[in-house]
PDB file of C-alpha atoms in Angstrom:
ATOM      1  CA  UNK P 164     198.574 146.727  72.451  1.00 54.00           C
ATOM      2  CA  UNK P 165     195.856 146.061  69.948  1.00 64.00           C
ATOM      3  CA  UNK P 166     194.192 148.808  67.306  1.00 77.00           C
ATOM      4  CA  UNK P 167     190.460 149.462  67.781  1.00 84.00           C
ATOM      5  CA  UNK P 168     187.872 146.979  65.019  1.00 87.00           C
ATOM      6  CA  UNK P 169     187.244 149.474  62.181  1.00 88.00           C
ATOM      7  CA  UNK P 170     184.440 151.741  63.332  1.00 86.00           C
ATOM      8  CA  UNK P 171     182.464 151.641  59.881  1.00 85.00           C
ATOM      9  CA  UNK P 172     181.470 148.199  59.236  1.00 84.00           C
ATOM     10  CA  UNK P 173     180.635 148.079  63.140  1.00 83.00           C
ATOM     11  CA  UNK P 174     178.281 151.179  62.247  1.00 83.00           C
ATOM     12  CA  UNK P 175     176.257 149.605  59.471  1.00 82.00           C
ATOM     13  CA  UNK P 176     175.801 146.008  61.781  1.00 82.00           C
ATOM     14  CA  UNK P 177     174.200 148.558  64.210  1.00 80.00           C
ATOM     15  CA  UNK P 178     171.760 149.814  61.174  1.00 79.00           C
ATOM     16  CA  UNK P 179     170.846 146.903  60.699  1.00 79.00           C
ATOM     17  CA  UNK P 180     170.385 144.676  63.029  1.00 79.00           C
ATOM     18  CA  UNK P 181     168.600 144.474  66.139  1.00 74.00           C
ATOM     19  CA  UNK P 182     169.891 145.103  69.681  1.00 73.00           C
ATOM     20  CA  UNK P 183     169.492 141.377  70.947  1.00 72.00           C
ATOM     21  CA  UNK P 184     171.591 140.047  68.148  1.00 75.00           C
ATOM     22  CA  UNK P 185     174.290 143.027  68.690  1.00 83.00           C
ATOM     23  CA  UNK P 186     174.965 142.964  71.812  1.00 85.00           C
ATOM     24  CA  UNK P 187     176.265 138.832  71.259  1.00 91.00           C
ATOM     25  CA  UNK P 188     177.788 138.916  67.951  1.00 92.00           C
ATOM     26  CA  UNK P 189     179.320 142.207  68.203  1.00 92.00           C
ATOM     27  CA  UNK P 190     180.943 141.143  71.458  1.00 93.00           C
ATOM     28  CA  UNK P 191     182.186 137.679  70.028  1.00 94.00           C
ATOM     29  CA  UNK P 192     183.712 139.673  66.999  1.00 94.00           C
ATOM     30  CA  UNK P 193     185.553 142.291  69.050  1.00 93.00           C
ATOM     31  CA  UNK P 194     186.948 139.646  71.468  1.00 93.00           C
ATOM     32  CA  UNK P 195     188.465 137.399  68.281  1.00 93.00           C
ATOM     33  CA  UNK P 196     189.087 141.169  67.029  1.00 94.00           C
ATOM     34  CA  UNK P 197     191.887 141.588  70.035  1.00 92.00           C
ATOM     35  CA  UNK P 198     193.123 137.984  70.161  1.00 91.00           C
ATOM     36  CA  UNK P 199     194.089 137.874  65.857  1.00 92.00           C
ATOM     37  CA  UNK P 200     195.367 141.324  66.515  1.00 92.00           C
ATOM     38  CA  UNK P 201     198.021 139.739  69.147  1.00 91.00           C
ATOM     39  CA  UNK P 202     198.848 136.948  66.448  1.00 90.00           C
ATOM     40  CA  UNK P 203     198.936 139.416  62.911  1.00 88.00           C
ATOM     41  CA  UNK P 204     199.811 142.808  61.610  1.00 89.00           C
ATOM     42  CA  UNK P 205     196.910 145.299  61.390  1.00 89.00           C
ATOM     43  CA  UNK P 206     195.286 145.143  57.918  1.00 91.00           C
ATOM     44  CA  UNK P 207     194.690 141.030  57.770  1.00 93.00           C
ATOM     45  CA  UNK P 208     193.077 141.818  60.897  1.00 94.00           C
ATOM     46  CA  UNK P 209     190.839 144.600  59.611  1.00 93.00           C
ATOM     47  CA  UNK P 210     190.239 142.586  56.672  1.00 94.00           C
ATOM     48  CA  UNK P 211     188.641 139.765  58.643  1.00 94.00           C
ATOM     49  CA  UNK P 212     186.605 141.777  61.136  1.00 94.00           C
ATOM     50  CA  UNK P 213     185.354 143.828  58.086  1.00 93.00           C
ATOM     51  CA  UNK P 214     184.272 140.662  55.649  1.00 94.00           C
ATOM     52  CA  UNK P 215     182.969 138.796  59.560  1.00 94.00           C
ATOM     53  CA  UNK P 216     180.691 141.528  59.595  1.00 93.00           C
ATOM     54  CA  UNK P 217     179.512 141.512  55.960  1.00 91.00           C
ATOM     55  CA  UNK P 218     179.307 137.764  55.436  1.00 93.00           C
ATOM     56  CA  UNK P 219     176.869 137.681  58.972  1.00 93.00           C
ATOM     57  CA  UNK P 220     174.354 140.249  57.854  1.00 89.00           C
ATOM     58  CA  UNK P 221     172.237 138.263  55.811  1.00 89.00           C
ATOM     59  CA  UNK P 222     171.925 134.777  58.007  1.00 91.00           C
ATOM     60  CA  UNK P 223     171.318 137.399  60.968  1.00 90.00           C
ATOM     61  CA  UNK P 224     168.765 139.054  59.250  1.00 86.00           C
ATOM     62  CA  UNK P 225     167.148 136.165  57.877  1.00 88.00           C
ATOM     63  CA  UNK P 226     167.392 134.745  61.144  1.00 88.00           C
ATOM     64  CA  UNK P 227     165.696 137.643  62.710  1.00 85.00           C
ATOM     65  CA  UNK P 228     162.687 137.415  60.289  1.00 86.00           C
ATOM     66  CA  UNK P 229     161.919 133.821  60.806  1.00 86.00           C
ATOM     67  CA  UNK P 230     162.163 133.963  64.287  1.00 85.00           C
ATOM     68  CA  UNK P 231     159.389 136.798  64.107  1.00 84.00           C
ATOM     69  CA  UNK P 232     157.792 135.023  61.699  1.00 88.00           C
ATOM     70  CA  UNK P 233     157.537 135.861  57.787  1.00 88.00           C
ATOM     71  CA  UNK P 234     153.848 136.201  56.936  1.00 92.00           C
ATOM     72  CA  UNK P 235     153.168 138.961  59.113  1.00 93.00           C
ATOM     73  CA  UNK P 236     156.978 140.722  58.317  1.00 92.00           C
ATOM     74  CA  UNK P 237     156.181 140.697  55.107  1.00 93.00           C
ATOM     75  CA  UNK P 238     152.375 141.799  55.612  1.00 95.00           C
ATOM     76  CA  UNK P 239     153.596 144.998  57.907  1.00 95.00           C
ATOM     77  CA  UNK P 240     156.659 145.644  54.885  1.00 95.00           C
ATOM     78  CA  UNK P 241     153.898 145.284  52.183  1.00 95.00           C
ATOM     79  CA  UNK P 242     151.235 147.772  54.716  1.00 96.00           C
ATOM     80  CA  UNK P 243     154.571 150.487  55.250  1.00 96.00           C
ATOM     81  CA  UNK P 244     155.544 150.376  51.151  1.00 95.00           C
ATOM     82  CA  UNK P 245     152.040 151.010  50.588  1.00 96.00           C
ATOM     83  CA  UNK P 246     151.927 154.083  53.411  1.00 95.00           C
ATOM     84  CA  UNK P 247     154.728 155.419  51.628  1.00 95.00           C
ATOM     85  CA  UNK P 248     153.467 155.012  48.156  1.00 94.00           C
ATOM     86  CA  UNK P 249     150.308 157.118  48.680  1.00 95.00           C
ATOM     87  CA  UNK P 250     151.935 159.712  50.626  1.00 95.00           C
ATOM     88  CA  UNK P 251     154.433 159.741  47.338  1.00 93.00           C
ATOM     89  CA  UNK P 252     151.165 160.263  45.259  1.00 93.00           C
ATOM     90  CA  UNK P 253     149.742 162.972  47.378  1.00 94.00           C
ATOM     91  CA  UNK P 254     153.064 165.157  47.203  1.00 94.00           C
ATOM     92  CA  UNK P 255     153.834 164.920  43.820  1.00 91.00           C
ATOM     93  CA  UNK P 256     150.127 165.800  43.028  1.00 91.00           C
ATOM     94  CA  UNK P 257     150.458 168.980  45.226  1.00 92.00           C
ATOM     95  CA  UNK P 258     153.849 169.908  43.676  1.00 91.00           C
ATOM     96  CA  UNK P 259     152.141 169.871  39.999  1.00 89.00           C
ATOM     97  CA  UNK P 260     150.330 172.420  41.705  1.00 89.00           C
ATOM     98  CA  UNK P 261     153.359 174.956  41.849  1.00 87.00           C
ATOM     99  CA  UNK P 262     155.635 173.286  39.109  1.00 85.00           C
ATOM    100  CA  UNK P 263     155.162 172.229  35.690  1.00 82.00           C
ATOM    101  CA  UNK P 264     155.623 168.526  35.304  1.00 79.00           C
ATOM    102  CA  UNK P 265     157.761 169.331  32.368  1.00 78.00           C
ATOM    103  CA  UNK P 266     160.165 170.891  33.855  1.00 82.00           C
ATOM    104  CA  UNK P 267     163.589 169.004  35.325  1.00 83.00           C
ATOM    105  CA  UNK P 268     163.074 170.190  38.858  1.00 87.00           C
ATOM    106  CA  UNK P 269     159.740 168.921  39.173  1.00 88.00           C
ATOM    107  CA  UNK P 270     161.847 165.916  38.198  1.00 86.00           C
ATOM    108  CA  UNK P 271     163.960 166.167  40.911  1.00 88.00           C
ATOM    109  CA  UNK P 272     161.900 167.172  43.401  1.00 91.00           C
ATOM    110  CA  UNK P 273     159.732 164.342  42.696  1.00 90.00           C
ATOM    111  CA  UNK P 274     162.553 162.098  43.733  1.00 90.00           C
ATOM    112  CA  UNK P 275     163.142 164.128  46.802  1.00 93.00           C
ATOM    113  CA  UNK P 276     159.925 163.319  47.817  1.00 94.00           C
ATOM    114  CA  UNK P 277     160.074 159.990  46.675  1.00 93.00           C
ATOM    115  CA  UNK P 278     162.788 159.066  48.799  1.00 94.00           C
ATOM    116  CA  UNK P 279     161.706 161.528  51.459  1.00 96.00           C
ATOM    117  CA  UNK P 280     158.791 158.523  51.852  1.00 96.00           C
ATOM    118  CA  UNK P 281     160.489 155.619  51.131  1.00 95.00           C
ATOM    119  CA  UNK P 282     162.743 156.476  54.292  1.00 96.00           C
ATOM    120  CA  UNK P 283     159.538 157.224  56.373  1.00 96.00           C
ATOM    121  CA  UNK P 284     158.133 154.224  55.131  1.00 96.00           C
ATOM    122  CA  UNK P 285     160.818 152.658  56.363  1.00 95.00           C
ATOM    123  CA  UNK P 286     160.717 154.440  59.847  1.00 95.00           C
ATOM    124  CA  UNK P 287     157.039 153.426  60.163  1.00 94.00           C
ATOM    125  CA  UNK P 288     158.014 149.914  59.658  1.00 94.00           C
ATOM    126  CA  UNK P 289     160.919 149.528  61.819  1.00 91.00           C
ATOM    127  CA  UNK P 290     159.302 150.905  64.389  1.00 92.00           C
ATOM    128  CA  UNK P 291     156.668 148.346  64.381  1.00 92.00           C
ATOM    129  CA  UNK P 292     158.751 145.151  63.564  1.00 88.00           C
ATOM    130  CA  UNK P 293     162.525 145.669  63.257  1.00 83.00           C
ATOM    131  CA  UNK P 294     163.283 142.941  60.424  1.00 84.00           C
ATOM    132  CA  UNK P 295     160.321 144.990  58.737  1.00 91.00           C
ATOM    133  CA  UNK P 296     162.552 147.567  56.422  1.00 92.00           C
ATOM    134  CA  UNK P 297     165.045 144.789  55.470  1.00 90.00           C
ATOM    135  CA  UNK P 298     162.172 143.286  53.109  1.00 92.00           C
ATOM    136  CA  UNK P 299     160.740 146.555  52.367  1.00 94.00           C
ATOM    137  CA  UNK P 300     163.512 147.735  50.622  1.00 93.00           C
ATOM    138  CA  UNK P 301     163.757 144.341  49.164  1.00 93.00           C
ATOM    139  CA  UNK P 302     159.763 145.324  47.862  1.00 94.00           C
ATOM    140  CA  UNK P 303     160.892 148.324  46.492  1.00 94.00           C
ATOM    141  CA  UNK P 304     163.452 147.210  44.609  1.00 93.00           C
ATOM    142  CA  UNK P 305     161.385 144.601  43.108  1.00 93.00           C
ATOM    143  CA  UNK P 306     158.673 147.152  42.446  1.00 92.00           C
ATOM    144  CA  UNK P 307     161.835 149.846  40.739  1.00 89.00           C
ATOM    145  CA  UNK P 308     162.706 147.180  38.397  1.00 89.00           C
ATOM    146  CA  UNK P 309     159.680 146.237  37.203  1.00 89.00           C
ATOM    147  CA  UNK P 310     158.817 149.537  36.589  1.00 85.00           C
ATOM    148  CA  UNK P 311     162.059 150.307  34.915  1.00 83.00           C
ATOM    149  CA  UNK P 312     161.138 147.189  32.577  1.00 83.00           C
ATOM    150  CA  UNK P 313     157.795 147.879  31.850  1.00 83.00           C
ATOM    151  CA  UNK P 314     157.347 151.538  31.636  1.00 74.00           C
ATOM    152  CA  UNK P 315     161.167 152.334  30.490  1.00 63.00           C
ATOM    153  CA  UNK P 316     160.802 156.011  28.632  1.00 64.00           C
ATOM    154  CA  UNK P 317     158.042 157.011  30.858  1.00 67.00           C
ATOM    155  CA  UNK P 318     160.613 159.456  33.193  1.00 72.00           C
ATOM    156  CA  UNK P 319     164.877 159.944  32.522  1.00 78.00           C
ATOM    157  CA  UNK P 320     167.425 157.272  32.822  1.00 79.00           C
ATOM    158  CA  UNK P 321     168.795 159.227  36.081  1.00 82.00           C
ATOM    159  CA  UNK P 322     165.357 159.085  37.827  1.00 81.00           C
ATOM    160  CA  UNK P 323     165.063 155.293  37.161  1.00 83.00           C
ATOM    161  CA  UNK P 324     168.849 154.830  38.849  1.00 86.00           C
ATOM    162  CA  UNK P 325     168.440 157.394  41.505  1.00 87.00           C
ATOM    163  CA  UNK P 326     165.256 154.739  42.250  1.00 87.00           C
ATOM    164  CA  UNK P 327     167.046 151.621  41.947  1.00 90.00           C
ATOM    165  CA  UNK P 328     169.827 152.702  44.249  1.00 92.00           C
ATOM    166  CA  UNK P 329     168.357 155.639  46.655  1.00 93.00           C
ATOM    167  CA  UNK P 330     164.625 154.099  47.005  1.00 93.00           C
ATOM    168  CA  UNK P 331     166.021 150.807  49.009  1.00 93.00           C
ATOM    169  CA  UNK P 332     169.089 152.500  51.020  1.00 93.00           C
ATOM    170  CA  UNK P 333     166.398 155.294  52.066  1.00 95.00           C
ATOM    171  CA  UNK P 334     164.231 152.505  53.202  1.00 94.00           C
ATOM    172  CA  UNK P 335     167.070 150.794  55.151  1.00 91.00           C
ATOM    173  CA  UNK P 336     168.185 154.397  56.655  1.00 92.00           C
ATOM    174  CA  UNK P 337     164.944 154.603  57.918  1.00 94.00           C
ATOM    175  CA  UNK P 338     164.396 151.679  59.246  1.00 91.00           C
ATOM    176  CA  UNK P 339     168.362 152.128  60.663  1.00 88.00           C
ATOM    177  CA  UNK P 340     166.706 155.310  62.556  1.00 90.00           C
ATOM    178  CA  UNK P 341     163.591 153.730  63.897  1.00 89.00           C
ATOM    179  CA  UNK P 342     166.204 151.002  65.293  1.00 81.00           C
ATOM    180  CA  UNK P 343     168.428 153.552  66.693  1.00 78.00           C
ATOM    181  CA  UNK P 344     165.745 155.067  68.291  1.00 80.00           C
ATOM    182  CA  UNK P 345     164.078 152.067  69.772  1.00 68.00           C
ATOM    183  CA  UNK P 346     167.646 150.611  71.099  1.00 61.00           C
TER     184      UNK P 346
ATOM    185  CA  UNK L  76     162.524 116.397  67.138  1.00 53.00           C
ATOM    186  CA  UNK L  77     159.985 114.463  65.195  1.00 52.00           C
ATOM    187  CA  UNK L  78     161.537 110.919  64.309  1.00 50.00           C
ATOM    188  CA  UNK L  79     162.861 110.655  61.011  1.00 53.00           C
ATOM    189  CA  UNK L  80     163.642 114.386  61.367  1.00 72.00           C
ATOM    190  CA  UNK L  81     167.509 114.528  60.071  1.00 82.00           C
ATOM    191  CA  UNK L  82     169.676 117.312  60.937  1.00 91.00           C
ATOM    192  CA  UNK L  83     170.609 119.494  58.072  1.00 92.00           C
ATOM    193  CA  UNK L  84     174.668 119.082  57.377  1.00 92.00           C
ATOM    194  CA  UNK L  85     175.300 122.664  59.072  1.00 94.00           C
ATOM    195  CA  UNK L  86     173.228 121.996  61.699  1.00 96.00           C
ATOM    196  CA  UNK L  87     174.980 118.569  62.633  1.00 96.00           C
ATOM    197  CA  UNK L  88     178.332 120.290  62.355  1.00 96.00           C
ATOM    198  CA  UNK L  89     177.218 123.072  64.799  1.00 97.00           C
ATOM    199  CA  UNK L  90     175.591 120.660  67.307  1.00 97.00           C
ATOM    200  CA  UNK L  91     179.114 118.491  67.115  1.00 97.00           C
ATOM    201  CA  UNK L  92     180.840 121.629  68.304  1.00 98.00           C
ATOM    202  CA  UNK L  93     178.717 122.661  70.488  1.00 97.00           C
ATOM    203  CA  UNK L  94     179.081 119.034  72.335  1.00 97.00           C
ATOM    204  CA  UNK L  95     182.881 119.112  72.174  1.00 97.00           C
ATOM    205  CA  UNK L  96     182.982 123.088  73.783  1.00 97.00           C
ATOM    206  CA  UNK L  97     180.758 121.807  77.001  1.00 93.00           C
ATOM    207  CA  UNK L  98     180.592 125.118  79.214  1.00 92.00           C
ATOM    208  CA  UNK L  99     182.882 126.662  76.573  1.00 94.00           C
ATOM    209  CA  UNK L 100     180.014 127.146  73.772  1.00 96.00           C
ATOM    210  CA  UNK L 101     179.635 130.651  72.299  1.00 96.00           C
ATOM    211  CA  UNK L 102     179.361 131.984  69.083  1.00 95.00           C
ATOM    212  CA  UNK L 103     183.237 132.750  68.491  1.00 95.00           C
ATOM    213  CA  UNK L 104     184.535 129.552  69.958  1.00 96.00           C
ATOM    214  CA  UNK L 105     181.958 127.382  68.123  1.00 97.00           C
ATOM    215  CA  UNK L 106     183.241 129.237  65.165  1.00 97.00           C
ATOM    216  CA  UNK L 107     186.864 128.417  65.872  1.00 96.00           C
ATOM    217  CA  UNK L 108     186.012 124.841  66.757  1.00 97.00           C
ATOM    218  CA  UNK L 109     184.699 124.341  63.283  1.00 97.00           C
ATOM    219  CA  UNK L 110     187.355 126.187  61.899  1.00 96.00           C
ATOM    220  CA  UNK L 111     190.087 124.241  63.689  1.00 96.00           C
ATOM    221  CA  UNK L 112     188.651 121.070  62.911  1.00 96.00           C
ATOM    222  CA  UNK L 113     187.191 121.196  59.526  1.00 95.00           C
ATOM    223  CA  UNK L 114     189.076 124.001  57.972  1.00 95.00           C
ATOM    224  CA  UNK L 115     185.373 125.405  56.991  1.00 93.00           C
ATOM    225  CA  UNK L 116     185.476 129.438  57.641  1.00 92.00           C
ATOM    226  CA  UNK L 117     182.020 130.209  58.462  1.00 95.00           C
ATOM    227  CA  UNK L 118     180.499 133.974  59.286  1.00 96.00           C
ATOM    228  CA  UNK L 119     179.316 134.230  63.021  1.00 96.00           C
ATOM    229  CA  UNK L 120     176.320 135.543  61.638  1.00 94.00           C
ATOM    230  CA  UNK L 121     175.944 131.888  60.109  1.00 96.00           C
ATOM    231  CA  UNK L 122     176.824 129.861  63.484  1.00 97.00           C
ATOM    232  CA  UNK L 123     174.706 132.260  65.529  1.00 95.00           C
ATOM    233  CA  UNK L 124     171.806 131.532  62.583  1.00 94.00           C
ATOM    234  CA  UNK L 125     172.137 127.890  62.978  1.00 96.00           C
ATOM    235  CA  UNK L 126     172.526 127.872  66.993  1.00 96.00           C
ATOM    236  CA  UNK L 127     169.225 129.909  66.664  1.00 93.00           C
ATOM    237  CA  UNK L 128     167.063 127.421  64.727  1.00 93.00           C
ATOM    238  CA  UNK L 129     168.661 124.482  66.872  1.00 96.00           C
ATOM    239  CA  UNK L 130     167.469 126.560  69.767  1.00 95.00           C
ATOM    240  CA  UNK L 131     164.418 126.490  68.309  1.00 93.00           C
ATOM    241  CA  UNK L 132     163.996 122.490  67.786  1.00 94.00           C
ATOM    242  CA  UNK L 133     164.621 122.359  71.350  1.00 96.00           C
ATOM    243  CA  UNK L 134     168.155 120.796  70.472  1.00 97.00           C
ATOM    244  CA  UNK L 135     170.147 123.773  72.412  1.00 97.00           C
ATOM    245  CA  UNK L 136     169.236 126.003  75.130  1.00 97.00           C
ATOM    246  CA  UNK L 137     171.259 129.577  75.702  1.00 96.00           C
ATOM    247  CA  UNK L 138     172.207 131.920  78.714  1.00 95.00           C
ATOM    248  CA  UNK L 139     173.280 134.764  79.131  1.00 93.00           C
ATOM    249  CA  UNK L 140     176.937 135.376  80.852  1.00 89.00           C
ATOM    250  CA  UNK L 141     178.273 138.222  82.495  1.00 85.00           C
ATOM    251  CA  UNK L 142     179.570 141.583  80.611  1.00 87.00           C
ATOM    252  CA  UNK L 143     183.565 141.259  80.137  1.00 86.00           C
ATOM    253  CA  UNK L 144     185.488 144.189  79.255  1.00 86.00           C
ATOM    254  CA  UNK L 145     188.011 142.409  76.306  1.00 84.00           C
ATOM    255  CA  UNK L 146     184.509 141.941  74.810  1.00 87.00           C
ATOM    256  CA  UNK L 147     183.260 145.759  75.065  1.00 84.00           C
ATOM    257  CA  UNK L 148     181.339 145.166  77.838  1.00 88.00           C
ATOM    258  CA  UNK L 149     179.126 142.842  76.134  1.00 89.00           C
ATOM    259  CA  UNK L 150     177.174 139.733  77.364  1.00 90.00           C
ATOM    260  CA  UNK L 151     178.398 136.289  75.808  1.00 92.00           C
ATOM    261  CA  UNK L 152     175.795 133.850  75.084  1.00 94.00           C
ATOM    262  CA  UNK L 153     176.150 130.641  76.204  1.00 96.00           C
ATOM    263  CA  UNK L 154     174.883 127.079  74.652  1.00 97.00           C
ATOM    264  CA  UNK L 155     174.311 123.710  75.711  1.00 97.00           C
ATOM    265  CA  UNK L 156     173.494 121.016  74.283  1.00 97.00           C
ATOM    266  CA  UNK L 157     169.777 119.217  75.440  1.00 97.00           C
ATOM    267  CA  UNK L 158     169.153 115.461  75.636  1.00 97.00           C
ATOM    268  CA  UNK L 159     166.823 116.173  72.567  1.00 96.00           C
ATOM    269  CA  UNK L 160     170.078 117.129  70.630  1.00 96.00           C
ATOM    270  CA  UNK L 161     171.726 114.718  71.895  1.00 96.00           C
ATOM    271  CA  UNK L 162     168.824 112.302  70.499  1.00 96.00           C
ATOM    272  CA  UNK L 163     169.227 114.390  67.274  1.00 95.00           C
ATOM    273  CA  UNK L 164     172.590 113.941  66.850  1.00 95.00           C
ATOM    274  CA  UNK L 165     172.927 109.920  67.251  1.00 95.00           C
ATOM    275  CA  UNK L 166     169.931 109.529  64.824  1.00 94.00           C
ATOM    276  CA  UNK L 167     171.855 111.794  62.580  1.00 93.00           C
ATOM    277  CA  UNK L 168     175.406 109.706  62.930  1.00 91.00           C
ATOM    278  CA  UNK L 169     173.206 106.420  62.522  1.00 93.00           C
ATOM    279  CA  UNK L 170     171.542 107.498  59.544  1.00 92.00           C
ATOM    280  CA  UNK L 171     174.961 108.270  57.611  1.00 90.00           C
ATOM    281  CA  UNK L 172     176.572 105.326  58.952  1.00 91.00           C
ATOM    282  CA  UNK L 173     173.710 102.859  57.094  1.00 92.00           C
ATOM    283  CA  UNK L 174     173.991 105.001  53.929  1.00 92.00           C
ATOM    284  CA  UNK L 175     177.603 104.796  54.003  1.00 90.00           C
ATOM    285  CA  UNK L 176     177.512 100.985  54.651  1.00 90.00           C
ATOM    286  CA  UNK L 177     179.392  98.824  52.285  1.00 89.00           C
ATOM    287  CA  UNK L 178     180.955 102.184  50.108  1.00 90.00           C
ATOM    288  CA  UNK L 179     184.047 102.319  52.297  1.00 83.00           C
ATOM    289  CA  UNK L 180     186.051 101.116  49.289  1.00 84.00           C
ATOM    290  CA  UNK L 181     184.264 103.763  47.030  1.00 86.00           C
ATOM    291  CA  UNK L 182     184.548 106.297  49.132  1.00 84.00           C
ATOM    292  CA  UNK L 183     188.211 105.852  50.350  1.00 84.00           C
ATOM    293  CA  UNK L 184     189.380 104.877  46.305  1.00 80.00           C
ATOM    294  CA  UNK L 185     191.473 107.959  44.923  1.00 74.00           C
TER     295      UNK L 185
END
């Protein structure tokens, strides 16, 4: 009898990728999954499916953009991180409104909001081309790191890191929703 | 293929499996094949890249087989190899064999 592939790297290939390239790889992995199981102990096993499915993300999702076609992946990424970036404008000019920009939870409610649009922006562009949030969140980590070398002491260390981590992974989440939701 | 058009050293590797596998070609057992042979580990993500863009030069075609349950109930998708990758694959073997003409000793010294 043969364990069950590790649920959570099987979760972030559905995230990720597409339903055309799941529905193949995931099934080629599982099978090879059940026939090293017969062969080794549990962990090696686990071990294998686990770096499989890390190693594959990146050809798959480069794969997945060329066969749509960059210019106009990158155009609707560039059109969504754009989206997002006003709508980020618009709320933290309303919350100056009813907090003082001074003050640390305008701070952090600036960042909610911040990565409250990044993941729509995300949304919005998986829904229209599903390699789409892949190189948005690519674009906004670009854009978070030349910020945070240009304009470093213009808002707290924190802010900058909650950025350069939360402001790509809330792009991918919701691009991973907008692929859910489509599949 | 346009002439002159070499196969990258992936994509030659790939094709070569997928020729050896016949009706057997899939992502997991062109995976193995290399493996077996070459000792190479690829990713599947990697071999299903490759197949992909080989697809795309018209080298392979793909279809889709039936559902199994040791897979999850999920599809396997088949390749075979076209006449145009077969084309490919001798210009390919032809090409290396002029370049490696007269460097056997070279090539084979310790």
């Amino acid at each position: 009898m043969t364990s069950a592939p590790p649920r959570l790297p099987e979760w972030l290939f559905e995230c990720l990728l597409p339903a055309r390239e799941l529905e193949y790889v995931m099934g080629d992995l599982v099978e090879e999954y059940a026939l090293r199981s017969r062969r080794s102990s549990a962990l090696p096993v686990r071990f294998w499916y686990t770096v499989q499915i890390c190693r594959s993300i990146v050809p798959l999702l480069w794969a997945s953009i060329a066969r749509a076609g960059w210019p106009s992946t990158l155009a609707i990424a560039g059109a969504a991180w754009i989206t997002a970036s006003a709508a980020e404008t618009v709320g933290i000019a309303l919350l100056q409104v009813v907090l003082a920009p001074q003050s640390v939870f305008f701070t952090a409610a600036s960042a909610a909001i911040g990565l409250a649009t990044m993941a729509g922006g995300g949304y919005i562009a998986g829904r229209i081309r599903q390699s789409s949030p892949m190189v948005m969140a690519a674009i906004v980590l670009l854009v978070v790191v030349g910020l945070m070398t240009t304009a470093s002491g213009s808002a707290p260390l924190w802010y900058a890191i909650v950025f350069l981590v939360g402001g790509p992974l809330a792009t991918v989440g919701g691009g991973a929703i907008a692929l859910r939701t489509r599949a | 293929m346009p002439r002159g058009d070499l196969l990258g050293s992936l994509e030659h590797v790939v094709l070569l499996a997928v020729v050896h596998l016949k009706d057997e070609a899939y992502g997991m057992t062109v995976r193995r094949e290399i493996e077996d042979r070459t000792g190479r580990s690829l990713s599947i993500g990697a071999v299903y890249a490759t197949l992909e863009r080989l697809e795309g030069k018209g080298l392979v075609s793909s279809y889709t087989g039936e559902p199994t349950p040791e897979r999850g109930g999920r599809a396997k998708r088949h390749f075979r190899v076209e006449a145009e990758g077969l084309r490919a694959l001798r210009a390919s073997q032809e090409a290396i064999r002029k370049m490696s003409a007269g460097l056997k000793p070279r090539l084979e010294a310790p």
